[in-house]
Short mmCIF file of C-alpha atoms and ligand atoms in Angstrom, two decimals:
data_model
loop_
_atom_site.label_atom_id
_atom_site.label_comp_id
_atom_site.label_asym_id
_atom_site.label_seq_id
_atom_site.Cartn_x
_atom_site.Cartn_y
_atom_site.Cartn_z
CA MET M 247 76.88 -60.33 -0.96
CA THR M 248 74.92 -59.46 2.28
CA ASN M 249 74.27 -62.73 3.60
CA LYS M 250 76.34 -65.23 5.45
CA THR M 251 76.40 -67.83 2.66
CA ALA M 252 78.01 -65.22 0.30
CA SER M 253 81.65 -65.86 -0.79
CA PRO M 254 84.24 -64.36 1.66
CA LEU M 255 85.25 -61.02 0.88
CA TYR M 256 87.73 -58.23 2.39
CA ILE M 257 88.29 -54.79 1.36
CA THR M 258 91.57 -53.08 1.25
CA MET M 259 92.03 -49.40 1.07
CA ASP M 260 95.38 -49.00 -0.48
CA GLU M 261 97.65 -51.40 -2.20
CA ARG M 262 100.50 -50.83 0.19
CA ASP M 263 98.20 -51.93 3.30
CA ASN M 264 99.03 -55.10 5.06
CA VAL M 265 95.57 -55.22 6.56
CA ALA M 266 92.03 -55.42 5.23
CA ILE M 267 88.46 -55.60 6.50
CA VAL M 268 86.13 -58.48 6.50
CA VAL M 269 82.96 -57.71 4.70
CA ASN M 270 80.66 -60.58 5.23
CA ASP M 271 77.74 -60.12 7.80
CA GLY M 272 78.18 -62.01 10.79
CA GLY M 273 82.00 -62.22 10.38
CA LEU M 274 83.93 -65.27 8.89
CA PRO M 275 85.09 -68.52 10.66
CA ALA M 276 88.73 -69.96 10.98
CA ASP M 277 89.79 -71.86 7.99
CA THR M 278 87.73 -69.44 5.37
CA VAL M 279 89.71 -69.26 2.23
CA PHE M 280 89.50 -66.02 0.17
CA PRO M 281 89.71 -65.82 -3.58
CA SER M 282 93.09 -64.37 -3.13
CA GLY M 283 94.19 -67.72 -1.28
CA LEU M 284 94.62 -66.17 2.13
CA LYS M 285 93.22 -68.40 4.80
CA LEU M 286 92.08 -67.21 8.18
CA VAL M 287 93.72 -68.82 11.20
CA GLU M 288 90.78 -67.75 13.54
CA LYS M 289 87.32 -66.51 13.40
CA ILE M 290 87.06 -62.49 12.49
CA PRO M 291 84.20 -60.62 13.08
CA GLN M 292 82.63 -58.27 10.57
CA ALA M 293 84.34 -54.93 9.82
CA HIS M 294 87.51 -56.27 11.64
CA LYS M 295 90.92 -56.38 10.23
CA VAL M 296 92.65 -59.48 8.94
CA ALA M 297 96.37 -59.57 8.41
CA LEU M 298 97.15 -59.92 4.66
CA VAL M 299 100.79 -60.91 5.17
CA PRO M 300 102.85 -62.02 8.18
CA ILE M 301 103.45 -58.76 10.30
CA ALA M 302 106.57 -58.93 12.57
CA LYS M 303 106.66 -57.68 16.12
CA GLY M 304 107.48 -53.79 15.80
CA GLU M 305 106.40 -53.40 12.35
CA ALA M 306 103.80 -50.88 11.10
CA VAL M 307 100.32 -52.20 10.54
CA ARG M 308 99.11 -50.04 7.59
CA ARG M 309 95.58 -49.07 6.52
CA TYR M 310 94.77 -46.18 4.17
CA ASN M 311 98.51 -46.32 3.41
CA VAL M 312 98.86 -44.94 7.14
CA THR M 313 100.55 -46.47 10.23
CA ILE M 314 97.60 -47.17 12.49
CA GLY M 315 99.83 -48.87 15.07
CA MET M 316 102.97 -50.87 15.62
CA ALA M 317 102.61 -54.72 16.10
CA LEU M 318 103.03 -55.73 19.74
CA LYS M 319 103.89 -59.27 18.71
CA ASP M 320 104.34 -61.35 15.41
CA ILE M 321 101.01 -61.62 13.63
CA PRO M 322 100.70 -64.35 11.17
CA ALA M 323 98.93 -63.82 8.08
CA GLY M 324 95.03 -64.57 8.08
CA SER M 325 95.21 -63.48 11.92
CA TRP M 326 92.48 -61.16 13.50
CA VAL M 327 94.36 -57.77 14.00
CA HIS M 328 92.45 -56.00 16.98
CA GLU M 329 93.23 -53.17 19.18
CA ARG M 330 95.01 -55.32 21.73
CA LEU M 331 98.02 -56.21 19.11
CA LEU M 332 98.68 -52.50 18.38
CA GLU M 333 100.63 -49.76 19.86
CA MET M 334 99.25 -46.63 18.86
CA PRO M 335 101.55 -43.92 17.42
CA ASP M 336 102.17 -40.61 18.71
CA ALA M 337 100.06 -37.70 17.19
CA ARG M 338 101.73 -36.00 14.31
CA GLY M 339 103.48 -32.81 15.53
CA LEU M 340 102.11 -29.45 14.41
CA ASP M 341 105.51 -28.19 12.95
CA ASN M 342 106.87 -28.63 9.49
CA LEU M 343 103.47 -29.67 8.11
CA PRO M 344 102.91 -29.28 4.30
CA ILE M 345 101.15 -26.09 3.83
CA ALA M 346 98.74 -25.61 0.74
CA THR M 347 101.12 -28.08 -1.39
CA VAL M 348 98.25 -29.67 -3.04
CA LYS M 349 96.86 -27.75 -6.11
CA PRO M 350 94.00 -30.01 -7.40
CA SER M 351 93.06 -29.22 -11.00
CA PRO M 352 89.68 -27.13 -10.44
CA MET M 353 86.70 -29.67 -10.70
CA PRO M 354 84.03 -28.57 -13.33
CA ALA M 355 81.34 -26.35 -12.05
CA LEU M 356 77.98 -28.15 -11.58
CA ASP M 357 75.13 -26.03 -12.81
CA GLY M 358 71.36 -26.41 -13.04
CA TYR M 359 70.69 -27.94 -9.64
CA THR M 360 68.11 -26.12 -7.60
CA PHE M 361 65.87 -26.47 -4.50
CA GLU M 362 62.68 -24.72 -2.98
CA GLY M 363 63.78 -22.75 -0.09
CA PHE M 364 62.89 -19.85 2.07
CA ARG M 365 64.93 -16.86 1.35
CA ASN M 366 65.60 -14.56 4.15
CA ALA M 367 66.14 -10.67 4.43
CA ASP M 368 69.89 -11.22 5.12
CA GLY M 369 70.37 -13.31 1.81
CA SER M 370 70.75 -16.76 3.63
CA VAL M 371 68.15 -19.48 2.67
CA GLY M 372 66.02 -21.52 4.98
CA THR M 373 65.15 -25.45 4.43
CA ARG M 374 62.45 -25.28 6.84
CA ASN M 375 60.15 -22.48 8.41
CA ILE M 376 60.58 -22.65 12.13
CA LEU M 377 59.65 -20.39 15.06
CA ALA M 378 62.79 -20.55 17.58
CA ILE M 379 62.23 -19.27 20.92
CA THR M 380 65.56 -18.38 22.21
CA THR M 381 66.43 -18.91 26.10
CA THR M 382 68.86 -17.18 28.06
CA VAL M 383 69.09 -19.74 30.91
CA GLN M 384 68.12 -23.34 31.79
CA CYS M 385 65.85 -21.89 34.47
CA VAL M 386 63.10 -21.00 31.96
CA SER M 387 63.13 -24.37 30.00
CA GLY M 388 60.19 -25.82 31.99
CA VAL M 389 58.16 -22.74 31.16
CA VAL M 390 59.23 -22.65 27.55
CA GLU M 391 58.34 -26.26 26.90
CA PHE M 392 55.04 -25.77 28.38
CA ALA M 393 54.50 -22.68 26.29
CA VAL M 394 55.68 -24.40 23.06
CA LYS M 395 53.37 -27.36 23.75
CA ARG M 396 50.43 -24.71 23.97
CA ILE M 397 51.53 -22.65 20.75
CA LYS M 398 51.75 -26.10 18.74
CA GLU M 399 47.96 -27.02 20.07
CA ALA M 400 46.46 -23.57 19.98
CA LEU M 401 48.34 -21.40 17.36
CA LEU M 402 50.22 -23.55 14.87
CA SER M 403 47.15 -24.63 12.89
CA LYS M 404 46.38 -20.91 12.27
CA TYR M 405 49.73 -20.62 10.41
CA PRO M 406 49.82 -23.45 7.70
CA HIS M 407 53.15 -22.21 6.13
CA VAL M 408 55.14 -22.50 9.51
CA ASP M 409 56.64 -25.98 10.03
CA ASP M 410 57.29 -26.07 13.80
CA VAL M 411 58.00 -24.14 17.04
CA VAL M 412 61.27 -25.01 18.94
CA GLY M 413 62.44 -23.92 22.08
CA LEU M 414 66.27 -23.44 21.92
CA GLU M 415 67.00 -24.79 25.47
CA HIS M 416 70.42 -25.51 26.88
CA THR M 417 72.28 -25.77 30.25
CA TYR M 418 74.06 -22.46 29.92
CA GLY M 419 73.27 -18.96 31.41
CA CYS M 420 73.92 -18.90 34.80
CA GLY M 421 76.33 -20.56 37.45
CA VAL M 422 78.97 -20.01 34.90
CA ALA M 423 82.14 -18.04 34.94
CA ILE M 424 80.73 -15.67 32.24
CA ASP M 425 83.92 -13.47 31.66
CA ALA M 426 86.39 -16.50 31.95
CA ASP M 427 88.32 -17.40 28.78
CA GLY M 428 86.31 -19.47 26.41
CA ALA M 429 82.93 -18.24 27.98
CA ASP M 430 82.45 -16.32 24.56
CA ILE M 431 82.03 -19.60 22.83
CA PRO M 432 78.71 -20.73 24.21
CA ILE M 433 77.39 -17.23 24.08
CA ARG M 434 78.08 -16.59 20.49
CA THR M 435 76.97 -20.22 19.79
CA LEU M 436 73.66 -19.41 21.17
CA ARG M 437 73.36 -16.02 19.49
CA ASN M 438 74.38 -17.63 16.09
CA ILE M 439 71.86 -20.48 16.47
CA SER M 440 69.12 -18.01 16.90
CA LEU M 441 69.94 -16.51 13.58
CA ASN M 442 70.08 -19.74 11.89
CA PRO M 443 68.67 -19.58 8.42
CA ASN M 444 65.60 -21.73 9.09
CA PHE M 445 64.24 -19.34 11.83
CA GLY M 446 63.71 -16.38 9.25
CA GLY M 447 65.35 -13.76 11.47
CA GLU M 448 62.41 -13.62 14.03
CA VAL M 449 64.16 -13.85 17.16
CA MET M 450 62.30 -13.81 20.50
CA VAL M 451 63.82 -14.37 23.77
CA VAL M 452 62.44 -15.65 27.14
CA SER M 453 64.54 -14.79 30.11
CA LEU M 454 64.38 -15.48 33.84
CA GLY M 455 65.80 -11.85 34.80
CA CYS M 456 68.55 -12.47 37.18
CA GLU M 457 70.91 -14.68 35.14
CA LYS M 458 74.26 -14.00 34.14
CA LEU M 459 73.42 -13.99 30.52
CA GLN M 460 71.36 -10.98 30.15
CA PRO M 461 69.25 -10.76 26.94
CA GLU M 462 71.25 -7.82 25.76
CA ARG M 463 74.31 -9.50 26.27
CA LEU M 464 73.23 -12.54 24.27
CA MET M 465 71.82 -10.46 21.51
CA PRO M 466 73.31 -6.80 21.53
CA ALA M 467 71.81 -4.23 19.53
CA GLY M 468 72.60 -4.64 15.70
CA SER M 469 72.88 -8.51 15.97
CA ILE M 470 69.40 -9.19 14.46
CA PRO M 471 69.59 -7.73 10.91
CA ILE M 472 65.77 -7.85 10.34
CA ASN M 473 65.20 -5.95 13.51
CA ASP M 474 67.37 -3.23 12.23
CA GLN M 475 65.32 -2.90 8.99
CA ARG M 476 62.15 -2.56 10.92
CA GLY M 477 63.56 -0.33 13.60
CA GLU M 478 62.44 -2.84 16.23
CA THR M 479 64.39 -3.89 19.42
CA LEU M 480 64.86 -7.45 20.90
CA ASP M 481 61.44 -9.15 21.81
CA VAL M 482 62.10 -10.42 25.42
CA VAL M 483 59.61 -11.99 27.77
CA CYS M 484 61.22 -11.88 31.31
CA LEU M 485 59.75 -14.28 33.79
CA GLN M 486 60.45 -12.10 36.79
CA ASP M 487 58.79 -9.17 35.50
CA ASP M 488 56.16 -7.66 37.90
CA ALA M 489 53.56 -7.74 35.31
CA HIS M 490 53.40 -11.37 35.32
CA VAL M 491 51.09 -12.39 38.20
CA GLY M 492 50.83 -16.36 38.25
CA PHE M 493 52.34 -19.08 35.86
CA MET M 494 49.55 -18.39 33.01
CA ALA M 495 50.43 -14.85 32.72
CA MET M 496 53.93 -15.94 31.79
CA ILE M 497 52.44 -18.52 29.21
CA ASP M 498 50.09 -15.84 27.83
CA ALA M 499 52.94 -13.33 27.37
CA ILE M 500 55.19 -16.00 25.54
CA MET M 501 52.22 -16.89 23.41
CA THR M 502 51.33 -13.34 22.48
CA THR M 503 54.85 -12.64 21.54
CA ALA M 504 55.09 -15.89 19.73
CA ASP M 505 52.01 -15.01 17.72
CA LYS M 506 53.32 -11.82 16.30
CA HIS M 507 56.42 -13.83 14.84
CA LEU M 508 54.38 -16.60 13.65
CA GLN M 509 52.15 -14.19 11.61
CA ARG M 510 55.34 -12.87 9.86
CA LEU M 511 56.95 -16.36 9.35
CA ASN M 512 53.57 -17.41 7.89
CA GLN M 513 54.27 -15.05 5.05
CA ARG M 514 57.43 -16.79 4.01
CA ARG M 515 57.09 -18.89 0.77
CA ARG M 516 59.51 -21.23 -0.72
CA GLU M 517 61.04 -20.12 -3.94
CA THR M 518 63.40 -21.80 -6.39
CA VAL M 519 67.04 -21.18 -5.26
CA PRO M 520 70.43 -22.57 -6.90
CA ALA M 521 71.89 -25.65 -4.97
CA SER M 522 74.76 -23.17 -4.01
CA GLU M 523 72.35 -22.01 -1.11
CA LEU M 524 72.81 -25.26 0.56
CA VAL M 525 74.97 -25.08 3.66
CA VAL M 526 75.67 -28.70 4.67
CA GLY M 527 77.18 -29.92 8.06
CA VAL M 528 78.59 -33.40 7.73
CA GLN M 529 79.37 -35.50 10.88
CA CYS M 530 79.80 -39.04 11.81
CA GLY M 531 78.71 -40.88 14.97
CA GLY M 532 78.83 -44.48 16.34
CA SER M 533 81.33 -45.19 13.70
CA ASP M 534 82.71 -48.68 12.46
CA ALA M 535 85.22 -49.83 10.32
CA PHE M 536 83.00 -49.49 7.46
CA SER M 537 82.41 -45.96 7.98
CA GLY M 538 85.55 -45.03 6.33
CA VAL M 539 85.01 -47.66 3.27
CA THR M 540 81.38 -46.91 2.40
CA ALA M 541 79.29 -44.02 3.94
CA ASN M 542 82.05 -41.52 4.47
CA PRO M 543 83.74 -41.89 1.07
CA ALA M 544 79.89 -41.40 -0.42
CA VAL M 545 79.69 -38.22 1.86
CA GLY M 546 83.04 -37.25 0.44
CA TYR M 547 81.84 -37.58 -3.24
CA CYS M 548 78.76 -35.69 -2.29
CA THR M 549 80.95 -32.83 -0.57
CA ASP M 550 82.79 -32.46 -4.01
CA LEU M 551 79.36 -32.30 -5.88
CA LEU M 552 78.15 -29.57 -3.37
CA VAL M 553 81.44 -27.61 -3.71
CA ARG M 554 81.26 -27.98 -7.60
CA ALA M 555 77.59 -26.50 -7.37
CA GLY M 556 78.77 -23.43 -5.39
CA ALA M 557 77.38 -24.64 -2.02
CA THR M 558 79.04 -24.81 1.45
CA VAL M 559 80.17 -27.88 3.23
CA MET M 560 81.47 -28.05 6.79
CA PHE M 561 83.46 -31.04 8.12
CA SER M 562 84.39 -30.74 11.81
CA GLU M 563 85.19 -33.15 14.79
CA VAL M 564 88.88 -32.05 15.75
CA THR M 565 89.93 -35.36 17.30
CA GLU M 566 88.75 -37.16 14.31
CA VAL M 567 91.00 -35.18 11.92
CA ARG M 568 93.78 -34.54 14.14
CA ASP M 569 95.88 -37.61 12.95
CA GLY M 570 95.31 -36.55 9.42
CA ILE M 571 96.40 -32.79 9.80
CA ASP M 572 99.05 -33.13 7.03
CA GLN M 573 96.29 -34.13 4.59
CA LEU M 574 94.47 -31.12 5.60
CA THR M 575 97.09 -28.47 5.74
CA SER M 576 98.18 -29.64 2.18
CA ARG M 577 94.75 -29.23 0.82
CA ALA M 578 94.39 -25.49 2.15
CA THR M 579 93.76 -23.07 -0.54
CA THR M 580 96.28 -20.54 1.08
CA PRO M 581 98.79 -20.79 3.82
CA GLU M 582 96.59 -18.67 6.01
CA VAL M 583 93.99 -21.27 5.85
CA ALA M 584 96.39 -23.81 6.74
CA GLN M 585 97.62 -21.97 9.77
CA ALA M 586 94.10 -21.19 11.12
CA MET M 587 93.68 -25.16 10.95
CA ILE M 588 96.90 -25.66 12.83
CA GLU M 589 96.04 -23.13 15.48
CA GLU M 590 92.68 -24.88 16.13
CA MET M 591 94.41 -28.17 16.44
CA ALA M 592 96.99 -26.71 18.80
CA TRP M 593 94.12 -25.12 20.94
CA TYR M 594 92.46 -28.41 21.14
CA ASP M 595 95.47 -30.24 22.05
CA ALA M 596 95.93 -27.82 24.83
CA TYR M 597 92.35 -28.02 25.90
CA LEU M 598 92.73 -31.99 26.13
CA ALA M 599 95.81 -31.68 28.02
CA ARG M 600 94.20 -29.59 30.72
CA GLY M 601 92.21 -32.70 31.53
CA ASN M 602 95.33 -34.81 31.12
CA ALA M 603 93.93 -36.43 28.09
CA ASP M 604 94.58 -36.62 24.38
CA ARG M 605 93.01 -37.55 21.12
CA SER M 606 92.98 -41.18 22.03
CA ALA M 607 90.01 -40.35 24.58
CA ASN M 608 87.81 -40.21 21.35
CA THR M 609 87.16 -43.88 20.59
CA THR M 610 84.15 -45.71 22.34
CA PRO M 611 83.79 -49.49 23.13
CA GLY M 612 81.45 -49.50 20.03
CA ASN M 613 83.99 -48.26 17.89
CA LYS M 614 86.41 -51.03 18.88
CA LYS M 615 83.52 -53.52 18.65
CA GLY M 616 83.05 -52.13 15.04
CA GLY M 617 86.63 -52.90 14.17
CA LEU M 618 88.15 -49.61 14.72
CA SER M 619 91.22 -50.03 16.89
CA ASN M 620 92.29 -46.53 17.77
CA ILE M 621 91.84 -42.86 16.77
CA VAL M 622 94.25 -43.06 13.81
CA GLU M 623 92.26 -45.75 12.14
CA LYS M 624 89.02 -43.71 12.99
CA ALA M 625 90.37 -40.37 11.81
CA MET M 626 91.39 -41.87 8.48
CA GLY M 627 87.93 -42.84 7.89
CA SER M 628 86.34 -39.78 9.30
CA ILE M 629 88.54 -37.36 7.25
CA VAL M 630 87.22 -38.87 3.82
CA LYS M 631 83.98 -37.02 4.43
CA SER M 632 85.71 -33.82 3.23
CA GLY M 633 86.04 -35.37 -0.27
CA LYS M 634 88.92 -33.87 -2.48
CA SER M 635 88.04 -30.34 -2.74
CA PRO M 636 90.33 -27.49 -1.58
CA ILE M 637 89.81 -26.58 1.69
CA SER M 638 88.99 -22.76 1.60
CA GLY M 639 88.22 -21.66 5.23
CA VAL M 640 88.22 -22.38 8.82
CA LEU M 641 85.72 -21.59 11.29
CA LYS M 642 86.20 -21.17 14.99
CA PRO M 643 83.64 -23.12 17.45
CA GLY M 644 80.46 -20.96 17.72
CA ASP M 645 81.13 -18.64 14.86
CA LYS M 646 78.90 -17.89 11.99
CA LEU M 647 79.88 -18.80 8.29
CA LYS M 648 80.95 -15.61 5.95
CA GLN M 649 81.90 -17.83 2.92
CA LYS M 650 81.11 -20.59 0.67
CA GLY M 651 83.17 -23.83 -0.33
CA LEU M 652 84.64 -26.24 1.75
CA ILE M 653 85.12 -25.26 5.34
CA TYR M 654 86.88 -26.55 8.45
CA ALA M 655 84.45 -25.87 11.11
CA ALA M 656 86.57 -26.61 14.48
CA THR M 657 84.10 -28.57 16.88
CA PRO M 658 84.51 -31.44 19.21
CA ALA M 659 83.53 -34.68 17.80
CA SER M 660 80.56 -35.10 20.41
CA ASP M 661 77.73 -35.64 18.08
CA PHE M 662 75.31 -33.25 19.94
CA ILE M 663 78.04 -30.62 20.33
CA CYS M 664 79.12 -30.74 16.71
CA GLY M 665 75.71 -30.43 15.57
CA THR M 666 75.16 -27.61 17.91
CA LEU M 667 78.05 -25.64 16.63
CA GLN M 668 77.19 -26.43 12.86
CA LEU M 669 73.81 -24.94 13.58
CA ALA M 670 75.42 -21.97 14.96
CA ALA M 671 77.52 -21.81 11.82
CA GLY M 672 74.44 -21.52 9.76
CA MET M 673 73.86 -25.23 8.63
CA ASN M 674 70.43 -25.56 6.73
CA MET M 675 71.23 -29.39 5.99
CA HIS M 676 72.70 -32.09 8.19
CA VAL M 677 74.23 -35.30 6.92
CA PHE M 678 75.29 -37.95 9.48
CA THR M 679 76.90 -41.32 8.95
CA THR M 680 76.75 -44.03 11.33
CA GLY M 681 77.84 -47.83 11.49
CA ARG M 682 76.93 -48.93 14.81
CA GLY M 683 73.50 -46.96 14.90
CA THR M 684 72.30 -44.04 16.36
CA PRO M 685 68.67 -42.51 16.12
CA TYR M 686 70.37 -38.88 16.18
CA GLY M 687 68.17 -36.08 14.97
CA LEU M 688 67.79 -31.99 15.57
CA ALA M 689 64.65 -30.22 15.66
CA GLU M 690 66.20 -27.37 14.01
CA VAL M 691 67.48 -28.84 10.81
CA PRO M 692 66.59 -31.94 8.64
CA VAL M 693 69.17 -34.59 9.48
CA ILE M 694 70.01 -37.20 6.50
CA LYS M 695 71.26 -40.48 8.25
CA VAL M 696 73.47 -42.69 6.28
CA ALA M 697 74.01 -46.24 7.25
CA THR M 698 77.51 -47.92 6.54
CA ARG M 699 76.34 -51.45 6.47
CA THR M 700 73.50 -53.00 4.81
CA ASP M 701 72.62 -55.11 7.89
CA LEU M 702 71.99 -51.96 9.92
CA ALA M 703 70.23 -50.25 7.05
CA HIS M 704 67.82 -53.22 6.91
CA ARG M 705 67.54 -53.56 10.80
CA TRP M 706 66.90 -49.79 11.09
CA HIS M 707 64.86 -49.57 7.73
CA ASP M 708 62.75 -46.63 9.13
CA LEU M 709 65.51 -44.77 10.87
CA MET M 710 68.20 -44.68 8.05
CA ASP M 711 67.71 -42.56 5.12
CA ILE M 712 70.33 -43.93 2.82
CA ASN M 713 72.19 -47.26 2.68
CA ALA M 714 75.77 -47.11 1.93
CA GLY M 715 76.27 -50.52 2.59
CA THR M 716 75.53 -51.30 -1.01
CA ILE M 717 79.04 -50.04 -1.71
CA ALA M 718 80.50 -52.98 0.18
CA ASP M 719 77.96 -55.45 -1.36
CA GLY M 720 79.31 -54.28 -4.66
CA SER M 721 75.75 -53.53 -5.85
CA LYS M 722 76.66 -49.92 -5.88
CA THR M 723 79.51 -47.19 -6.44
CA ILE M 724 80.52 -44.73 -4.24
CA GLU M 725 79.84 -42.17 -6.89
CA ALA M 726 76.33 -43.63 -7.33
CA VAL M 727 75.68 -43.29 -3.60
CA GLY M 728 77.09 -40.04 -3.45
CA MET M 729 74.94 -38.71 -6.06
CA GLU M 730 71.74 -40.16 -4.54
CA MET M 731 72.83 -38.31 -1.31
CA PHE M 732 72.95 -35.19 -3.41
CA GLN M 733 69.58 -35.64 -4.97
CA LEU M 734 67.93 -36.50 -1.59
CA MET M 735 69.39 -33.25 -0.25
CA LEU M 736 67.69 -31.18 -2.80
CA ASP M 737 64.21 -33.09 -2.14
CA VAL M 738 64.68 -32.69 1.74
CA ALA M 739 65.82 -29.10 1.31
CA SER M 740 62.84 -28.31 -0.66
CA GLY M 741 60.34 -29.98 1.92
CA ARG M 742 59.32 -32.68 -0.84
CA LYS M 743 60.69 -35.33 1.64
CA LYS M 744 61.11 -35.59 5.00
CA THR M 745 64.03 -37.65 6.79
CA TRP M 746 63.03 -40.56 9.14
CA ALA M 747 64.30 -38.29 11.99
CA GLU M 748 61.75 -35.62 11.16
CA HIS M 749 58.97 -38.21 10.40
CA TRP M 750 59.37 -39.41 14.11
CA LYS M 751 60.26 -36.22 15.47
CA LEU M 752 63.33 -37.60 16.86
CA HIS M 753 65.30 -34.49 18.45
CA ASN M 754 68.39 -34.38 20.32
CA ALA M 755 69.14 -31.58 22.85
CA LEU M 756 71.40 -28.88 21.94
CA VAL M 757 74.56 -29.03 23.85
CA LEU M 758 76.73 -25.74 24.02
CA PHE M 759 80.53 -26.25 23.89
CA ASN M 760 81.65 -24.56 27.36
CA PRO M 761 85.31 -24.76 27.73
CA ALA M 762 85.22 -22.16 30.53
CA PRO M 763 84.70 -23.02 34.27
CA VAL M 764 81.25 -23.23 36.04
CA THR M 765 81.02 -21.65 39.35
CA1 CA D 785 80.62 -37.12 15.80
#
């Protein structure tokens, strides 16, 4: 049912809901009659909500069996229920939440799945073999970009087992209040990204010299396990060193240092490892009302498969789970995990309040055009990416993972900041769902993109890796798409397949989360 002549169809998320979303491509005209007998009183665009019953002024509008708003006027059955008809409820308070009340019966272990990965000295596993060049400050970015281009042209062909060379560029490092509250977040984020499993522990740094973020502060002694084993110290090329006479001397120094690391990276080989070595970061961007119906539930099913296989899954995006905090605290494995989640939410509430904003600042014009009326509705669709598994840990922004299972990694919802923080946590596989469509990609880790609608998957046939729109079409189940995603992850992790973002080399910038002031 993917074309305009298909029979009219809507999807209800819960039997207690009084709205549903229109599935048909192009939306449906007034006077359309659904198989249930419901008749549209006006045209409703695809993915937008239809009132299933008359809703009186002041009555709750329910989707996912959650109040997504109060009706601002009487809404007849068959009407288009858009954001202008809804008053958003206040955020759920952070007191008296259900704590670790849900005790799901343990799901059976999923054994026997493996992939071909690069085992590191610290035990972590990479899905790609990349030389990353860490930078301490934005000032050196132009030079590092030049050097990376030269390395690719002149050196990389000598090292066939190395996939790529990446400059870890960012806007931090100087002009910042480096000792302010919160400044530790961007610093540890950058440190931990440099240690991402895809880089094999081969850390090299390009520094300017006079910047606030000195190399020793970024990567203090003992922070690089592989250096400790070899008795080496941090490899730094400092552009202001007297030894560099002229620009090409800087480039030569970077290339000589890179060559040493490339030689060692080139000795890495893929080996068969259990699927439990996957560290998957899930997020969504450019969401529509289908996100929470097709792609995100499929991700949720895949999340449960991964957790059953002993792997690690991070879900994030504070403002997109804030309205479902009670669902999360109840699924925590221990009261401590629930409390840690509440602390992250409270921290973020205060962070937004500093700018006189709240979680409602999250939704975009595209979200609303895609049928999502407000952040409550968006959050309910976003949270399903976490599946049904118990939540066994919480990670602060910029921290590195220390445990497996389903982890709440607290990050902003901004696609680039969330991806950057998940990289720092140690992600070796990224899954990204989109309804409106975004060509998002990262140079550091493969990104599997999942379309929420068949229309988008067809238009962007060479950008989207999985079409979850088949779930709305009725041609595939959530479980089938979730299993397809799991299998694709194993293939991509093994290097047997590339994602479309890798194929086209679509790379978004790293964006460090800096809640501290700049100077
Ligand atoms: Ca996002």
